[in-house]
Amino acid sequence: MIRVDHAGELGAINIYKAQLFVAKFFYKDIVLELEEMLSHENQHFEIFDSLLKKRATRSCYALWFWVSSGCILGFFTAILGRNAIWVCTNAIESTVLHHLEWQLKFLKEHDEETYNAVLSIRADEERHQSIGESLGKNSLIYKPIFGLVKSSTKIAIWLSTKL
């Protein structure tokens, strides 16, 4: 579980970095929000990285996948516009929150330290999802983006459990 969360946070970091790169040129009004969300993801990554190191556990073999796909997804959604950025955020975070809820139920009985780590980041992820949902207009043209991002996030999570 820690491996998957660690990899996911790395993916999120690279999504926000790519979106910020584009936003600094075209959507200066959302740069501060994206920077704040990126700082949260960096903190989350550090929490899971620390847990991996403390337990002498290897990271996911697919980290390269999370980095590259995060950059690609972030760049292309940003090129499609600020609304696509928020739709992407909503899709990812709604999937991540579902994944975290499942983890919390399991971890509560099996691993208090990891439970507390996951619990500590849930509020940030809920806030990100709320921002994405409120600012992203999920009109007909954006529904395919939402569906594609949500499905690819589920696949990436599943893939990371296997690698």
PDB file of C-alpha atoms in Angstrom:
ATOM      1  CA  MET A   1       0.000   0.000   0.000  1.00  0.00           C
ATOM      2  CA  ILE A   2       2.765   2.417   0.889  1.00  0.00           C
ATOM      3  CA  ARG A   3       4.491   1.662  -2.424  1.00  0.00           C
ATOM      4  CA  VAL A   4       1.350   2.479  -4.392  1.00  0.00           C
ATOM      5  CA  ASP A   5       0.700   5.691  -2.452  1.00  0.00           C
ATOM      6  CA  HIS A   6       4.338   6.726  -2.816  1.00  0.00           C
ATOM      7  CA  ALA A   7       4.177   6.181  -6.586  1.00  0.00           C
ATOM      8  CA  GLY A   8       0.846   7.987  -6.852  1.00  0.00           C
ATOM      9  CA  GLU A   9       2.188  11.032  -5.060  1.00  0.00           C
ATOM     10  CA  LEU A  10       5.126  11.114  -7.465  1.00  0.00           C
ATOM     11  CA  GLY A  11       2.659  11.033 -10.343  1.00  0.00           C
ATOM     12  CA  ALA A  12       0.649  13.875  -8.794  1.00  0.00           C
ATOM     13  CA  ILE A  13       3.808  15.945  -8.319  1.00  0.00           C
ATOM     14  CA  ASN A  14       4.627  15.604 -12.004  1.00  0.00           C
ATOM     15  CA  ILE A  15       1.068  16.386 -13.105  1.00  0.00           C
ATOM     16  CA  TYR A  16       1.117  19.624 -11.132  1.00  0.00           C
ATOM     17  CA  LYS A  17       4.634  20.515 -12.308  1.00  0.00           C
ATOM     18  CA  ALA A  18       3.589  20.153 -15.953  1.00  0.00           C
ATOM     19  CA  GLN A  19       0.349  22.060 -15.391  1.00  0.00           C
ATOM     20  CA  LEU A  20       2.257  24.819 -13.605  1.00  0.00           C
ATOM     21  CA  PHE A  21       4.715  25.088 -16.472  1.00  0.00           C
ATOM     22  CA  VAL A  22       1.855  25.829 -18.877  1.00  0.00           C
ATOM     23  CA  ALA A  23      -0.176  27.895 -16.397  1.00  0.00           C
ATOM     24  CA  LYS A  24       2.708  30.295 -15.817  1.00  0.00           C
ATOM     25  CA  PHE A  25       2.411  31.301 -19.470  1.00  0.00           C
ATOM     26  CA  PHE A  26      -1.337  31.127 -20.057  1.00  0.00           C
ATOM     27  CA  TYR A  27      -3.313  30.962 -16.786  1.00  0.00           C
ATOM     28  CA  LYS A  28      -1.462  33.111 -14.289  1.00  0.00           C
ATOM     29  CA  ASP A  29      -4.636  33.403 -12.183  1.00  0.00           C
ATOM     30  CA  ILE A  30      -4.447  29.729 -11.103  1.00  0.00           C
ATOM     31  CA  VAL A  31      -0.687  29.464 -10.515  1.00  0.00           C
ATOM     32  CA  LEU A  32      -0.885  30.044  -6.742  1.00  0.00           C
ATOM     33  CA  GLU A  33      -3.580  27.364  -6.315  1.00  0.00           C
ATOM     34  CA  LEU A  34      -1.557  24.856  -8.348  1.00  0.00           C
ATOM     35  CA  GLU A  35       1.606  25.685  -6.400  1.00  0.00           C
ATOM     36  CA  GLU A  36      -0.205  25.087  -3.113  1.00  0.00           C
ATOM     37  CA  MET A  37      -1.577  21.761  -4.345  1.00  0.00           C
ATOM     38  CA  LEU A  38       1.914  20.782  -5.537  1.00  0.00           C
ATOM     39  CA  SER A  39       3.347  21.590  -2.105  1.00  0.00           C
ATOM     40  CA  HIS A  40       0.760  19.265  -0.519  1.00  0.00           C
ATOM     41  CA  GLU A  41       1.694  16.456  -2.908  1.00  0.00           C
ATOM     42  CA  ASN A  42       5.389  16.976  -2.129  1.00  0.00           C
ATOM     43  CA  GLN A  43       4.607  16.661   1.600  1.00  0.00           C
ATOM     44  CA  HIS A  44       2.573  13.504   0.984  1.00  0.00           C
ATOM     45  CA  PHE A  45       5.402  12.016  -1.061  1.00  0.00           C
ATOM     46  CA  GLU A  46       7.844  12.712   1.782  1.00  0.00           C
ATOM     47  CA  ILE A  47       5.552  10.985   4.285  1.00  0.00           C
ATOM     48  CA  PHE A  48       5.360   7.820   2.181  1.00  0.00           C
ATOM     49  CA  ASP A  49       9.045   7.984   1.232  1.00  0.00           C
ATOM     50  CA  SER A  50       9.926   8.132   4.924  1.00  0.00           C
ATOM     51  CA  LEU A  51       7.715   5.127   5.672  1.00  0.00           C
ATOM     52  CA  LEU A  52       9.345   3.125   2.866  1.00  0.00           C
ATOM     53  CA  LYS A  53      12.832   3.949   4.125  1.00  0.00           C
ATOM     54  CA  LYS A  54      11.933   3.298   7.753  1.00  0.00           C
ATOM     55  CA  ARG A  55      10.670  -0.148   6.812  1.00  0.00           C
ATOM     56  CA  ALA A  56      13.508  -0.843   4.369  1.00  0.00           C
ATOM     57  CA  THR A  57      10.931  -1.427   1.651  1.00  0.00           C
ATOM     58  CA  ARG A  58      11.645  -0.866  -2.011  1.00  0.00           C
ATOM     59  CA  SER A  59       9.651   1.606  -4.029  1.00  0.00           C
ATOM     60  CA  CYS A  60       7.370   0.612  -6.894  1.00  0.00           C
ATOM     61  CA  TYR A  61       9.222  -0.641  -9.969  1.00  0.00           C
ATOM     62  CA  ALA A  62       6.989   1.575 -12.123  1.00  0.00           C
ATOM     63  CA  LEU A  63       8.116   4.965 -10.760  1.00  0.00           C
ATOM     64  CA  TRP A  64       9.317   5.908 -14.242  1.00  0.00           C
ATOM     65  CA  PHE A  65       5.739   5.269 -15.439  1.00  0.00           C
ATOM     66  CA  TRP A  66       4.287   7.600 -12.811  1.00  0.00           C
ATOM     67  CA  VAL A  67       6.798  10.346 -13.620  1.00  0.00           C
ATOM     68  CA  SER A  68       6.385  10.179 -17.385  1.00  0.00           C
ATOM     69  CA  SER A  69       2.623   9.676 -17.424  1.00  0.00           C
ATOM     70  CA  GLY A  70       2.191  12.440 -14.841  1.00  0.00           C
ATOM     71  CA  CYS A  71       4.156  14.867 -16.996  1.00  0.00           C
ATOM     72  CA  ILE A  72       2.242  13.897 -20.126  1.00  0.00           C
ATOM     73  CA  LEU A  73      -1.178  14.071 -18.455  1.00  0.00           C
ATOM     74  CA  GLY A  74      -0.401  17.378 -16.772  1.00  0.00           C
ATOM     75  CA  PHE A  75       0.926  18.966 -19.943  1.00  0.00           C
ATOM     76  CA  PHE A  76      -1.926  17.867 -22.192  1.00  0.00           C
ATOM     77  CA  THR A  77      -4.679  18.795 -19.767  1.00  0.00           C
ATOM     78  CA  ALA A  78      -3.079  22.207 -19.290  1.00  0.00           C
ATOM     79  CA  ILE A  79      -2.832  22.736 -23.047  1.00  0.00           C
ATOM     80  CA  LEU A  80      -6.567  21.980 -23.271  1.00  0.00           C
ATOM     81  CA  GLY A  81      -7.286  24.833 -20.867  1.00  0.00           C
ATOM     82  CA  ARG A  82      -7.753  25.733 -17.226  1.00  0.00           C
ATOM     83  CA  ASN A  83     -11.076  23.895 -17.137  1.00  0.00           C
ATOM     84  CA  ALA A  84      -9.348  20.690 -18.259  1.00  0.00           C
ATOM     85  CA  ILE A  85      -6.855  21.145 -15.406  1.00  0.00           C
ATOM     86  CA  TRP A  86      -9.702  21.249 -12.879  1.00  0.00           C
ATOM     87  CA  VAL A  87     -11.563  18.348 -14.501  1.00  0.00           C
ATOM     88  CA  CYS A  88      -8.315  16.345 -14.346  1.00  0.00           C
ATOM     89  CA  THR A  89      -7.882  17.228 -10.659  1.00  0.00           C
ATOM     90  CA  ASN A  90     -11.454  16.211  -9.867  1.00  0.00           C
ATOM     91  CA  ALA A  91     -11.119  12.894 -11.720  1.00  0.00           C
ATOM     92  CA  ILE A  92      -7.825  11.952 -10.112  1.00  0.00           C
ATOM     93  CA  GLU A  93      -8.721  12.988  -6.592  1.00  0.00           C
ATOM     94  CA  SER A  94     -12.140  11.311  -6.640  1.00  0.00           C
ATOM     95  CA  THR A  95     -10.397   8.071  -7.636  1.00  0.00           C
ATOM     96  CA  VAL A  96      -7.647   8.548  -5.061  1.00  0.00           C
ATOM     97  CA  LEU A  97     -10.152   9.273  -2.293  1.00  0.00           C
ATOM     98  CA  HIS A  98     -12.018   6.062  -3.070  1.00  0.00           C
ATOM     99  CA  HIS A  99      -8.690   4.193  -2.935  1.00  0.00           C
ATOM    100  CA  LEU A 100      -7.754   5.875   0.367  1.00  0.00           C
ATOM    101  CA  GLU A 101     -11.077   4.983   1.978  1.00  0.00           C
ATOM    102  CA  TRP A 102     -10.506   1.328   1.168  1.00  0.00           C
ATOM    103  CA  GLN A 103      -6.987   1.576   2.592  1.00  0.00           C
ATOM    104  CA  LEU A 104      -8.131   3.294   5.774  1.00  0.00           C
ATOM    105  CA  LYS A 105     -10.630   0.533   6.518  1.00  0.00           C
ATOM    106  CA  PHE A 106      -7.909  -2.094   6.169  1.00  0.00           C
ATOM    107  CA  LEU A 107      -5.131  -0.150   7.877  1.00  0.00           C
ATOM    108  CA  LYS A 108      -7.203   0.769  10.920  1.00  0.00           C
ATOM    109  CA  GLU A 109      -7.008  -2.857  12.013  1.00  0.00           C
ATOM    110  CA  HIS A 110      -3.560  -3.773  10.665  1.00  0.00           C
ATOM    111  CA  ASP A 111      -1.090  -0.866  10.673  1.00  0.00           C
ATOM    112  CA  GLU A 112      -1.633   2.143  12.914  1.00  0.00           C
ATOM    113  CA  GLU A 113       1.371   4.107  11.657  1.00  0.00           C
ATOM    114  CA  THR A 114       0.367   3.861   7.997  1.00  0.00           C
ATOM    115  CA  TYR A 115      -3.266   4.462   8.925  1.00  0.00           C
ATOM    116  CA  ASN A 116      -2.270   7.751  10.562  1.00  0.00           C
ATOM    117  CA  ALA A 117      -0.151   8.717   7.542  1.00  0.00           C
ATOM    118  CA  VAL A 118      -2.992   8.082   5.094  1.00  0.00           C
ATOM    119  CA  LEU A 119      -5.469   9.807   7.375  1.00  0.00           C
ATOM    120  CA  SER A 120      -3.202  12.851   7.599  1.00  0.00           C
ATOM    121  CA  ILE A 121      -3.239  13.409   3.832  1.00  0.00           C
ATOM    122  CA  ARG A 122      -6.912  12.686   3.190  1.00  0.00           C
ATOM    123  CA  ALA A 123      -8.023  16.249   4.042  1.00  0.00           C
ATOM    124  CA  ASP A 124      -5.655  17.725   1.440  1.00  0.00           C
ATOM    125  CA  GLU A 125      -6.882  15.275  -1.194  1.00  0.00           C
ATOM    126  CA  GLU A 126     -10.511  16.090  -0.320  1.00  0.00           C
ATOM    127  CA  ARG A 127      -9.755  19.790  -0.704  1.00  0.00           C
ATOM    128  CA  HIS A 128      -8.084  19.220  -4.081  1.00  0.00           C
ATOM    129  CA  GLN A 129     -11.065  17.193  -5.275  1.00  0.00           C
ATOM    130  CA  SER A 130     -13.468  19.869  -4.074  1.00  0.00           C
ATOM    131  CA  ILE A 131     -11.532  22.591  -5.900  1.00  0.00           C
ATOM    132  CA  GLY A 132     -11.443  20.515  -9.076  1.00  0.00           C
ATOM    133  CA  GLU A 133     -15.146  19.781  -8.827  1.00  0.00           C
ATOM    134  CA  SER A 134     -16.164  23.384  -8.152  1.00  0.00           C
ATOM    135  CA  LEU A 135     -13.916  25.016 -10.756  1.00  0.00           C
ATOM    136  CA  GLY A 136     -14.083  22.366 -13.460  1.00  0.00           C
ATOM    137  CA  LYS A 137     -17.138  22.492 -15.640  1.00  0.00           C
ATOM    138  CA  ASN A 138     -17.997  18.897 -16.456  1.00  0.00           C
ATOM    139  CA  SER A 139     -19.860  19.779 -19.651  1.00  0.00           C
ATOM    140  CA  LEU A 140     -20.280  17.287 -22.467  1.00  0.00           C
ATOM    141  CA  ILE A 141     -16.946  18.204 -24.032  1.00  0.00           C
ATOM    142  CA  TYR A 142     -15.072  17.528 -20.776  1.00  0.00           C
ATOM    143  CA  LYS A 143     -16.785  14.255 -19.820  1.00  0.00           C
ATOM    144  CA  PRO A 144     -14.358  12.212 -21.969  1.00  0.00           C
ATOM    145  CA  ILE A 145     -11.407  13.874 -20.209  1.00  0.00           C
ATOM    146  CA  PHE A 146     -12.919  13.083 -16.814  1.00  0.00           C
ATOM    147  CA  GLY A 147     -13.604   9.469 -17.804  1.00  0.00           C
ATOM    148  CA  LEU A 148     -10.201   8.939 -19.393  1.00  0.00           C
ATOM    149  CA  VAL A 149      -8.316  10.414 -16.441  1.00  0.00           C
ATOM    150  CA  LYS A 150     -10.389   8.478 -13.906  1.00  0.00           C
ATOM    151  CA  SER A 151      -9.908   5.194 -15.797  1.00  0.00           C
ATOM    152  CA  SER A 152      -6.192   5.731 -16.317  1.00  0.00           C
ATOM    153  CA  THR A 153      -5.771   6.534 -12.616  1.00  0.00           C
ATOM    154  CA  LYS A 154      -7.493   3.274 -11.673  1.00  0.00           C
ATOM    155  CA  ILE A 155      -5.266   1.354 -14.089  1.00  0.00           C
ATOM    156  CA  ALA A 156      -2.134   3.049 -12.760  1.00  0.00           C
ATOM    157  CA  ILE A 157      -3.099   2.173  -9.174  1.00  0.00           C
ATOM    158  CA  TRP A 158      -3.777  -1.442 -10.162  1.00  0.00           C
ATOM    159  CA  LEU A 159      -0.519  -1.661 -12.129  1.00  0.00           C
ATOM    160  CA  SER A 160       1.449  -0.359  -9.172  1.00  0.00           C
ATOM    161  CA  THR A 161       0.055  -3.083  -6.928  1.00  0.00           C
ATOM    162  CA  LYS A 162       1.593  -5.621  -9.321  1.00  0.00           C
ATOM    163  CA  LEU A 163       5.018  -4.009  -9.732  1.00  0.00           C
TER     164      LEU A 163
END
